[in-house]
């Protein structure tokens, strides 16, 4: 180091990681001022709160691992609240449309849902949300690939939270017209569609392909944790006799996390001055969309204060994304697996309340709390599916195995879940693991794998588009499932018809994967 200098470079980790600037001597006032001036002039790519935090550290950057942890936590909280804000409709269904026994005890419900066609109208609100969500998904992925994902995600969370609150405000505003509820649900669905392509794309930027299934499986617990949080909040509000608060509390928390995203979420390693890990959308080794390289082929060593400059390739088109092997197959498979998962998401508390368990019927609040066990099983299922798919490098085989096993478990839950509470709890957790396992795997690790496929030639702007195609197709199934349940339950009190639909959906999902399963088996090394 030169006598008059205070900054030296030190290597971080393996050769793929960049050099960062570290202060190895005591700062003088002049050198500190110079560092701060340099930081202010080159830190425009960091989020505002994160930039202020780094500035408060004298311009010393966070380590790559620290950034990775903040991304993991913030994206987890973000999509956790997306899912939490979807749970109130399923929890309050029985309050909006009470049974005859509940009406005899003084429950009035809420018009227009407390009439004879209440279940059908509730199903229509579900369809309004999920249809707009699935349509918005196809566009949001492409838009997200073309703009700052942090800003895109922030707008989505704030808008989603506002319209979730508006559903609950119908009670204070005395709104009973169906148009109001449909309008609110359509807008909420459009804003919610911004979430999944954004968070998967950001995670894909920070985490390489190694152990991606396990990492994403653990991270994808946000879906089930969000369902649990949303259910517990909504159930607690019902205990206070206020169904509207089930929506407003979840909505306000979603807005709060949106503000957290805006201030702290770093979209990619390059924005913080680091090189993308191997196998990610921004991997420099792919040649396009990665960090800039020096004349001798080495990665440029970014200063700690400044983000690396990178080129922005155009977002991948739908045609190019659809040509990636496996995108269409997994999209169709997710259509049916998400149909099953969202049927439970929107109707399980309603089903539990109206099913005798061990000779007793549960209240709406208790049914909502009990339904969280399905999501607890979903957390375990997502982690197990991710680990198994990594261990054997078999995404298709793992997904198909879970789907096929879920059919007999769902049958046992329907036939024997009402015997006693112990049987109900055990079978519900097992069903949650098998239903949510492939759903979690396809929407995370599989989407990330396909979004960084070699045929894209390193285009870092393709991941959100691929994710949107897969999850958008799945979301159409998510809209169809709850709609069919509302229609069937409105015309028949026999829930066996609903479960027959779920068996068929899982069977078709498994059959769709068989070609890829056979291919994976043939490629497995002989031991």
Coordinates of C-alpha atoms in Angstrom, one line a residue:
X1 CA 0.0 0.0 0.0
X2 CA 1.3 3.5 -0.8
X3 CA 2.2 5.7 2.2
X4 CA -0.4 8.3 1.5
X5 CA -3.2 5.9 0.7
X6 CA -5.8 4.4 3.0
X7 CA -7.6 2.0 0.7
X8 CA -6.4 -1.4 -0.4
X9 CA -8.1 -4.3 -2.2
X10 CA -8.7 -7.7 -0.5
X11 CA -10.0 -10.8 -2.2
X12 CA -13.4 -12.1 -1.1
X13 CA -14.0 -15.9 -1.4
X14 CA -13.5 -17.8 -4.6
X15 CA -12.3 -16.4 -7.9
X16 CA -15.8 -15.7 -9.1
X17 CA -16.3 -13.1 -6.4
X18 CA -15.2 -9.5 -6.9
X19 CA -12.6 -7.5 -5.0
X20 CA -14.1 -4.9 -2.7
X21 CA -12.5 -1.8 -1.2
X22 CA -11.6 -2.2 2.5
X23 CA -10.2 0.4 4.8
X24 CA -7.1 -1.1 6.5
X25 CA -5.8 2.1 8.1
X26 CA -7.2 4.7 10.4
X27 CA -9.2 7.2 8.5
X28 CA -8.2 10.8 8.5
X29 CA -10.8 13.5 8.1
X30 CA -9.7 14.1 4.5
X31 CA -9.8 10.5 3.4
X32 CA -13.1 9.9 5.1
X33 CA -14.6 13.0 3.3
X34 CA -13.2 11.8 0.0
X35 CA -14.7 8.3 0.5
X36 CA -18.1 9.8 1.4
X37 CA -18.0 12.1 -1.6
X38 CA -17.2 9.1 -3.8
X39 CA -20.0 7.1 -2.2
X40 CA -22.6 9.8 -2.8
X41 CA -21.6 10.1 -6.5
X42 CA -21.7 6.3 -7.3
X43 CA -24.4 4.8 -5.0
X44 CA -27.5 5.6 -7.1
X45 CA -28.4 1.9 -7.7
X46 CA -28.8 1.1 -4.0
X47 CA -32.3 1.5 -2.5
X48 CA -32.6 4.8 -0.5
X49 CA -32.6 3.3 3.0
X50 CA -29.8 0.9 2.2
X51 CA -27.8 3.7 0.7
X52 CA -28.2 5.8 3.8
X53 CA -27.2 2.8 5.9
X54 CA -24.0 2.2 4.0
X55 CA -23.2 5.9 4.1
X56 CA -23.6 5.8 7.9
X57 CA -20.9 3.1 7.9
X58 CA -18.5 5.5 6.3
X59 CA -19.1 4.1 2.8
X60 CA -18.1 0.6 3.8
X61 CA -20.2 -1.9 1.9
X62 CA -22.0 -4.9 3.3
X63 CA -20.6 -8.3 2.5
X64 CA -22.1 -10.3 -0.3
X65 CA -23.5 -12.8 2.3
X66 CA -25.1 -9.9 4.3
X67 CA -26.8 -8.7 1.1
X68 CA -27.9 -12.2 0.3
X69 CA -29.5 -12.5 3.8
X70 CA -31.4 -9.2 3.4
X71 CA -32.7 -10.3 0.1
X72 CA -33.8 -13.6 1.5
X73 CA -35.6 -12.0 4.4
X74 CA -37.2 -9.1 2.6
X75 CA -38.5 -11.2 -0.3
X76 CA -39.8 -13.8 2.2
X77 CA -41.7 -11.1 4.1
X78 CA -42.9 -9.6 0.9
X79 CA -44.6 -12.8 -0.5
X80 CA -45.6 -13.9 2.9
X81 CA -47.8 -10.8 3.1
X82 CA -49.1 -11.3 -0.4
X83 CA -50.4 -14.6 0.7
X84 CA -51.6 -13.4 4.1
X85 CA -53.7 -10.8 2.4
X86 CA -55.4 -13.6 0.3
X87 CA -56.6 -15.5 3.3
X88 CA -59.4 -13.3 4.8
X89 CA -62.0 -14.3 2.1
X90 CA -61.7 -18.0 3.0
X91 CA -61.9 -17.3 6.7
X92 CA -64.9 -15.0 6.6
X93 CA -67.0 -17.0 4.1
X94 CA -69.1 -18.6 6.9
X95 CA -69.7 -15.3 8.5
X96 CA -70.8 -13.6 5.3
X97 CA -73.1 -16.6 4.5
X98 CA -74.0 -18.4 7.8
X99 CA -75.7 -21.7 8.0
X100 CA -79.3 -22.1 9.0
X101 CA -78.2 -23.1 12.5
X102 CA -76.1 -20.0 12.8
X103 CA -79.0 -17.8 11.5
X104 CA -81.2 -19.3 14.2
X105 CA -78.6 -18.1 16.8
X106 CA -78.8 -14.6 15.4
X107 CA -76.1 -14.5 12.7
X108 CA -77.3 -12.3 9.9
X109 CA -74.4 -12.5 7.4
X110 CA -73.7 -9.8 4.9
X111 CA -75.7 -9.0 1.8
X112 CA -75.4 -9.9 -1.0
X113 CA -73.7 -13.1 0.2
X114 CA -76.4 -14.1 2.8
X115 CA -79.0 -15.2 0.3
X116 CA -79.7 -18.7 -1.1
X117 CA -77.1 -18.3 -3.8
X118 CA -74.5 -17.0 -1.3
X119 CA -71.9 -19.7 -2.1
X120 CA -72.1 -19.0 -5.8
X121 CA -71.5 -15.3 -5.2
X122 CA -68.6 -16.0 -2.9
X123 CA -67.2 -18.2 -5.6
X124 CA -67.5 -15.4 -8.1
X125 CA -65.5 -13.0 -6.0
X126 CA -62.8 -15.7 -5.8
X127 CA -62.9 -16.0 -9.6
X128 CA -62.7 -12.2 -10.1
X129 CA -59.5 -12.1 -8.0
X130 CA -57.8 -15.1 -9.5
X131 CA -58.8 -14.4 -13.1
X132 CA -57.4 -10.9 -13.0
X133 CA -54.4 -12.3 -11.2
X134 CA -53.7 -14.9 -13.9
X135 CA -54.2 -12.4 -16.7
X136 CA -52.1 -9.8 -15.0
X137 CA -49.3 -12.4 -14.4
X138 CA -48.6 -12.7 -18.1
X139 CA -48.1 -9.0 -18.5
X140 CA -46.4 -8.3 -15.1
X141 CA -43.6 -10.7 -15.9
X142 CA -42.7 -8.9 -19.1
X143 CA -43.1 -5.4 -17.5
X144 CA -41.0 -6.5 -14.5
X145 CA -38.2 -7.6 -16.8
X146 CA -38.3 -4.1 -18.4
X147 CA -38.1 -1.9 -15.3
X148 CA -36.7 -1.7 -11.8
X149 CA -38.1 -4.8 -10.0
X150 CA -37.9 -3.0 -6.6
X151 CA -40.1 -0.2 -7.7
X152 CA -42.4 -2.6 -9.5
X153 CA -42.8 -4.8 -6.4
X154 CA -43.3 -1.8 -4.1
X155 CA -46.2 -0.5 -6.3
X156 CA -47.7 -4.0 -6.3
X157 CA -47.6 -4.4 -2.6
X158 CA -49.1 -1.0 -1.8
X159 CA -51.8 -1.3 -4.3
X160 CA -52.7 -4.8 -3.2
X161 CA -52.8 -3.7 0.4
X162 CA -55.1 -0.8 -0.4
X163 CA -57.7 -2.9 -2.2
X164 CA -57.6 -5.7 0.4
X165 CA -58.5 -2.9 2.9
X166 CA -61.3 -1.7 0.6
X167 CA -63.0 -5.2 0.8
X168 CA -63.1 -4.9 4.6
X169 CA -64.3 -1.2 4.4
X170 CA -67.5 -2.4 2.8
X171 CA -68.8 -2.9 6.3
X172 CA -68.1 0.7 7.4
X173 CA -69.3 2.1 4.1
X174 CA -72.4 -0.1 4.1
X175 CA -71.7 -1.5 0.6
X176 CA -73.9 -4.4 -0.4
X177 CA -73.7 -4.3 -4.2
X178 CA -71.9 -7.1 -6.0
X179 CA -70.2 -4.8 -8.4
X180 CA -68.2 -3.2 -5.6
X181 CA -66.8 -6.5 -4.4
X182 CA -66.0 -7.7 -7.9
X183 CA -64.3 -4.4 -8.7
X184 CA -62.2 -4.6 -5.5
X185 CA -61.2 -8.2 -6.2
X186 CA -60.2 -7.5 -9.8
X187 CA -58.0 -4.6 -8.8
X188 CA -56.5 -6.6 -5.9
X189 CA -55.7 -9.5 -8.3
X190 CA -54.0 -7.2 -10.8
X191 CA -51.7 -5.7 -8.1
X192 CA -51.0 -9.1 -6.6
X193 CA -49.8 -10.4 -10.0
X194 CA -46.7 -8.2 -9.6
X195 CA -45.4 -10.2 -6.7
X196 CA -44.3 -13.7 -7.8
X197 CA -42.4 -12.9 -11.0
X198 CA -40.5 -10.1 -9.1
X199 CA -39.5 -12.1 -6.0
X200 CA -38.4 -15.2 -8.0
X201 CA -36.4 -13.1 -10.5
X202 CA -34.6 -11.3 -7.6
X203 CA -33.9 -14.6 -5.9
X204 CA -32.6 -16.0 -9.1
X205 CA -30.2 -13.1 -9.4
X206 CA -28.7 -13.8 -6.0
X207 CA -28.6 -17.6 -5.7
X208 CA -26.8 -19.9 -8.1
X209 CA -28.1 -23.2 -9.3
X210 CA -26.2 -25.2 -6.7
X211 CA -28.7 -26.4 -4.0
X212 CA -31.3 -24.1 -5.6
X213 CA -34.1 -26.6 -4.9
X214 CA -33.3 -26.8 -1.2
X215 CA -32.8 -23.0 -0.8
X216 CA -35.9 -22.2 -2.8
X217 CA -37.8 -24.9 -0.9
X218 CA -37.0 -23.3 2.4
X219 CA -37.6 -19.8 1.1
X220 CA -40.9 -20.9 -0.5
X221 CA -42.2 -21.5 3.0
X222 CA -43.4 -17.9 2.8
X223 CA -46.4 -19.1 0.9
X224 CA -47.6 -21.4 3.8
X225 CA -46.3 -19.0 6.5
X226 CA -48.3 -16.2 4.9
X227 CA -51.4 -18.4 4.8
X228 CA -50.9 -19.2 8.5
X229 CA -50.3 -15.6 9.4
X230 CA -53.3 -14.4 7.4
X231 CA -55.5 -17.1 8.8
X232 CA -54.6 -16.4 12.4
X233 CA -55.1 -12.6 12.0
X234 CA -58.4 -13.1 10.4
X235 CA -59.5 -15.7 12.9
X236 CA -58.5 -13.4 15.8
X237 CA -60.6 -10.6 14.3
X238 CA -63.6 -12.9 14.0
X239 CA -63.3 -13.6 17.7
X240 CA -63.7 -9.9 18.2
X241 CA -66.8 -10.0 16.0
X242 CA -65.3 -7.8 13.3
X243 CA -65.0 -9.5 9.9
X244 CA -63.9 -6.3 8.2
X245 CA -60.8 -6.0 10.4
X246 CA -59.7 -9.4 9.0
X247 CA -59.1 -7.5 5.7
X248 CA -57.9 -4.1 6.9
X249 CA -55.3 -5.5 9.3
X250 CA -53.8 -7.8 6.6
X251 CA -54.0 -5.0 4.1
X252 CA -52.2 -2.4 6.2
X253 CA -49.4 -4.9 7.0
X254 CA -49.0 -5.6 3.3
X255 CA -48.5 -1.8 2.7
X256 CA -46.0 -1.6 5.5
X257 CA -43.9 -4.4 4.0
X258 CA -44.1 -2.7 0.6
X259 CA -42.4 0.4 2.1
X260 CA -39.7 -2.0 3.5
X261 CA -39.1 -3.3 0.0
X262 CA -38.8 0.2 -1.4
X263 CA -36.2 1.2 1.1
X264 CA -34.0 -1.9 1.5
X265 CA -34.4 -4.5 -1.3
X266 CA -31.3 -4.8 -3.5
X267 CA -32.4 -6.4 -6.8
X268 CA -29.1 -7.9 -8.0
X269 CA -25.5 -8.3 -6.9
X270 CA -24.3 -5.8 -9.5
X271 CA -26.3 -3.1 -7.8
X272 CA -24.3 -3.6 -4.7
X273 CA -20.9 -4.0 -6.5
X274 CA -20.7 -7.8 -6.6
X275 CA -20.6 -10.3 -9.4
X276 CA -23.6 -12.6 -10.0
X277 CA -23.1 -16.2 -8.8
X278 CA -22.6 -18.9 -11.4
X279 CA -25.8 -20.2 -12.9
X280 CA -27.9 -17.1 -12.2
X281 CA -29.7 -14.8 -14.7
X282 CA -26.9 -12.2 -14.4
X283 CA -24.0 -14.7 -14.6
X284 CA -21.1 -12.9 -16.3
X285 CA -19.9 -16.1 -17.8
X286 CA -23.0 -16.2 -20.0
X287 CA -21.7 -13.1 -21.9
X288 CA -24.7 -10.9 -21.8
X289 CA -26.4 -9.0 -19.0
X290 CA -23.5 -9.9 -16.6
X291 CA -21.0 -7.6 -15.1
X292 CA -18.5 -5.8 -17.3
X293 CA -15.1 -7.5 -17.8
X294 CA -11.7 -6.1 -18.1
X295 CA -9.5 -6.4 -21.2
X296 CA -7.8 -9.5 -19.8
X297 CA -11.1 -11.2 -19.2
X298 CA -11.2 -10.7 -15.4
X299 CA -14.2 -9.2 -13.8
X300 CA -13.9 -5.6 -13.0
X301 CA -13.3 -5.0 -9.3
X302 CA -16.0 -2.6 -8.1
X303 CA -15.4 0.0 -5.5
X304 CA -17.4 -0.6 -2.3
X305 CA -19.4 2.5 -2.8
X306 CA -20.5 2.0 -6.3
X307 CA -22.5 -0.6 -8.1
X308 CA -21.1 -2.2 -11.2
X309 CA -22.3 -0.8 -14.5
X310 CA -24.1 -3.4 -16.6
X311 CA -25.8 -3.5 -19.9
X312 CA -29.6 -4.0 -19.9
X313 CA -30.6 -6.6 -22.6
X314 CA -34.1 -6.5 -23.8
X315 CA -36.7 -8.5 -22.0
X316 CA -37.2 -11.9 -23.4
X317 CA -40.3 -12.3 -25.5
X318 CA -43.1 -14.8 -24.9
X319 CA -42.2 -16.8 -28.0
X320 CA -38.6 -17.2 -26.9
X321 CA -39.6 -18.2 -23.4
X322 CA -42.2 -20.7 -24.6
X323 CA -39.5 -22.5 -26.7
X324 CA -37.5 -23.3 -23.6
X325 CA -37.8 -27.1 -23.1
X326 CA -40.1 -27.8 -20.2
X327 CA -41.9 -24.5 -19.9
X328 CA -45.1 -25.6 -21.5
X329 CA -45.2 -28.9 -19.7
X330 CA -44.6 -27.5 -16.3
X331 CA -47.0 -24.6 -17.0
X332 CA -49.8 -27.1 -17.7
X333 CA -48.8 -29.3 -14.7
X334 CA -49.0 -26.2 -12.5
X335 CA -52.5 -25.5 -13.8
X336 CA -53.8 -28.6 -12.2
X337 CA -51.6 -28.6 -9.1
X338 CA -52.5 -25.0 -8.3
X339 CA -56.1 -25.8 -8.9
X340 CA -55.9 -28.3 -6.0
X341 CA -53.8 -26.0 -3.8
X342 CA -56.0 -23.0 -4.2
X343 CA -59.2 -25.0 -3.7
X344 CA -57.8 -25.7 -0.2
X345 CA -56.6 -22.1 0.2
X346 CA -60.1 -20.6 -0.4
X347 CA -62.4 -23.4 0.8
X348 CA -60.7 -25.5 3.5
X349 CA -61.9 -23.4 6.5
X350 CA -65.5 -23.4 5.1
X351 CA -65.3 -27.2 4.6
X352 CA -64.0 -27.8 8.1
X353 CA -66.7 -25.7 9.7
X354 CA -69.4 -27.6 7.9
X355 CA -68.0 -31.1 8.5
X356 CA -68.6 -32.9 11.7
X357 CA -65.3 -33.9 13.4
X358 CA -65.6 -36.5 16.1
X359 CA -69.3 -35.6 16.6
X360 CA -68.7 -31.9 16.9
X361 CA -68.9 -28.8 14.6
X362 CA -66.3 -26.1 14.9
X363 CA -66.9 -22.3 14.9
X364 CA -65.6 -20.2 12.0
X365 CA -62.7 -18.9 14.1
X366 CA -61.7 -22.4 15.2
X367 CA -62.0 -23.8 11.7
X368 CA -59.8 -21.0 10.4
X369 CA -57.1 -21.8 13.0
X370 CA -57.3 -25.5 12.4
X371 CA -56.9 -25.0 8.6
X372 CA -53.4 -23.6 9.3
X373 CA -52.2 -27.2 9.8
X374 CA -52.5 -27.7 6.1
X375 CA -50.0 -24.9 5.5
X376 CA -47.7 -26.2 8.2
X377 CA -47.6 -29.5 6.2
X378 CA -47.0 -27.3 3.1
X379 CA -43.8 -25.9 4.6
X380 CA -42.4 -29.3 5.2
X381 CA -43.5 -30.5 1.8
X382 CA -41.8 -27.6 0.0
X383 CA -38.5 -28.2 1.9
X384 CA -38.6 -32.0 1.4
X385 CA -39.4 -31.6 -2.4
X386 CA -36.6 -29.2 -2.8
X387 CA -34.1 -31.4 -1.0
X388 CA -35.1 -34.5 -2.9
X389 CA -35.0 -32.8 -6.3
X390 CA -31.5 -31.5 -5.5
X391 CA -30.2 -34.8 -4.1
X392 CA -31.2 -36.7 -7.2
X393 CA -31.3 -33.8 -9.7
X394 CA -34.8 -34.8 -10.6
X395 CA -37.3 -32.0 -10.6
X396 CA -39.9 -33.8 -12.7
X397 CA -39.7 -37.1 -10.9
X398 CA -40.0 -35.4 -7.5
X399 CA -43.0 -33.4 -8.6
X400 CA -44.8 -36.4 -10.2
X401 CA -44.1 -38.5 -7.1
X402 CA -45.7 -36.0 -4.8
X403 CA -48.7 -35.5 -7.1
X404 CA -49.5 -39.2 -7.3
X405 CA -49.1 -39.8 -3.6
X406 CA -51.5 -36.9 -2.8
X407 CA -54.4 -38.8 -4.5
X408 CA -54.8 -41.6 -1.9
X409 CA -54.1 -39.2 1.0
X410 CA -56.8 -36.8 -0.1
X411 CA -59.2 -39.8 -0.3
X412 CA -58.3 -40.8 3.2
X413 CA -58.8 -37.2 4.5
X414 CA -62.2 -37.1 3.0
X415 CA -63.3 -40.6 4.2
X416 CA -61.5 -40.7 7.6
X417 CA -60.7 -37.1 8.6
X418 CA -64.1 -36.8 10.3
X419 CA -63.6 -39.8 12.6
X420 CA -61.8 -37.7 15.3
X421 CA -59.5 -34.7 15.7
X422 CA -56.3 -36.7 15.7
X423 CA -57.0 -38.3 12.4
X424 CA -58.1 -35.0 10.9
X425 CA -54.9 -33.2 12.0
X426 CA -52.6 -36.0 10.8
X427 CA -54.2 -36.4 7.4
X428 CA -54.5 -32.6 6.9
X429 CA -50.8 -32.1 7.6
X430 CA -49.9 -35.0 5.2
X431 CA -52.2 -33.7 2.5
X432 CA -50.7 -30.2 2.9
X433 CA -47.2 -31.6 2.4
X434 CA -48.1 -33.6 -0.7
X435 CA -50.3 -30.9 -2.3
X436 CA -47.9 -28.0 -1.7
X437 CA -44.7 -29.8 -2.4
X438 CA -44.8 -29.9 -6.2
X439 CA -46.6 -26.5 -6.3
X440 CA -43.7 -25.0 -4.4
X441 CA -41.0 -26.8 -6.4
X442 CA -42.5 -25.8 -9.8
X443 CA -43.0 -22.2 -8.9
X444 CA -39.5 -21.7 -7.4
X445 CA -36.6 -24.0 -8.4
X446 CA -38.1 -25.2 -11.7
X447 CA -39.0 -21.6 -12.8
X448 CA -35.5 -20.4 -11.8
X449 CA -33.9 -23.3 -13.7
X450 CA -35.9 -22.6 -16.8
X451 CA -35.5 -18.9 -16.6
X452 CA -31.7 -19.3 -16.7
X453 CA -31.7 -22.0 -19.3
X454 CA -28.7 -22.1 -21.6
X455 CA -30.9 -21.4 -24.7
X456 CA -31.4 -17.8 -23.4
X457 CA -27.6 -17.2 -23.7
X458 CA -27.4 -15.4 -20.4
X459 CA -30.2 -13.0 -21.0
X460 CA -30.7 -11.7 -17.4
X461 CA -34.1 -10.2 -18.3
X462 CA -35.8 -13.4 -19.1
X463 CA -36.4 -15.0 -15.7
X464 CA -39.5 -12.9 -14.7
X465 CA -41.0 -13.6 -18.1
X466 CA -40.6 -17.4 -17.8
X467 CA -41.8 -17.3 -14.2
X468 CA -44.9 -15.3 -15.3
X469 CA -45.8 -17.8 -18.0
X470 CA -45.5 -20.8 -15.6
X471 CA -47.3 -19.2 -12.7
X472 CA -49.8 -17.3 -14.9
X473 CA -50.9 -20.6 -16.4
X474 CA -51.1 -22.1 -12.9
X475 CA -53.1 -19.2 -11.8
X476 CA -55.8 -19.9 -14.4
X477 CA -56.2 -23.3 -12.7
X478 CA -56.2 -21.5 -9.3
X479 CA -59.2 -19.5 -10.6
X480 CA -61.0 -22.5 -12.0
X481 CA -60.8 -24.6 -8.8
X482 CA -62.5 -22.3 -6.3
X483 CA -65.1 -21.4 -9.0
X484 CA -66.0 -25.0 -9.5
X485 CA -66.2 -25.6 -5.7
X486 CA -68.6 -22.6 -5.4
X487 CA -70.7 -23.9 -8.2
X488 CA -70.7 -27.5 -6.9
X489 CA -71.4 -26.6 -3.3
X490 CA -74.3 -24.3 -4.4
X491 CA -76.0 -27.2 -6.2
X492 CA -75.1 -30.1 -4.0
X493 CA -74.3 -30.7 -0.3
X494 CA -72.1 -33.7 -1.3
X495 CA -68.5 -32.7 -0.9
X496 CA -67.5 -36.0 -2.6
X497 CA -68.0 -34.3 -5.9
X498 CA -65.4 -31.7 -5.0
X499 CA -62.9 -34.3 -4.0
X500 CA -63.5 -36.3 -7.2
X501 CA -62.5 -33.1 -9.1
X502 CA -59.3 -32.9 -6.9
X503 CA -58.4 -36.5 -7.6
X504 CA -58.8 -36.0 -11.4
X505 CA -56.7 -32.8 -11.3
X506 CA -53.8 -34.5 -9.5
X507 CA -53.9 -37.5 -11.9
X508 CA -53.7 -35.3 -15.0
X509 CA -50.9 -33.2 -13.5
X510 CA -48.9 -36.4 -12.9
X511 CA -49.5 -37.7 -16.4
X512 CA -48.4 -34.5 -18.0
X513 CA -44.9 -35.0 -16.4
X514 CA -44.4 -38.6 -17.5
X515 CA -42.4 -37.7 -20.6
X516 CA -40.0 -35.6 -18.5
X517 CA -39.9 -38.2 -15.7
X518 CA -38.8 -41.0 -18.2
X519 CA -36.1 -38.7 -19.6
X520 CA -34.8 -37.9 -16.1
X521 CA -34.7 -41.6 -15.1
X522 CA -32.7 -42.4 -18.3
X523 CA -30.2 -39.7 -17.5
X524 CA -29.7 -40.8 -13.9
X525 CA -26.2 -42.4 -13.4
X526 CA -26.1 -46.1 -12.9
X527 CA -24.9 -47.0 -9.4

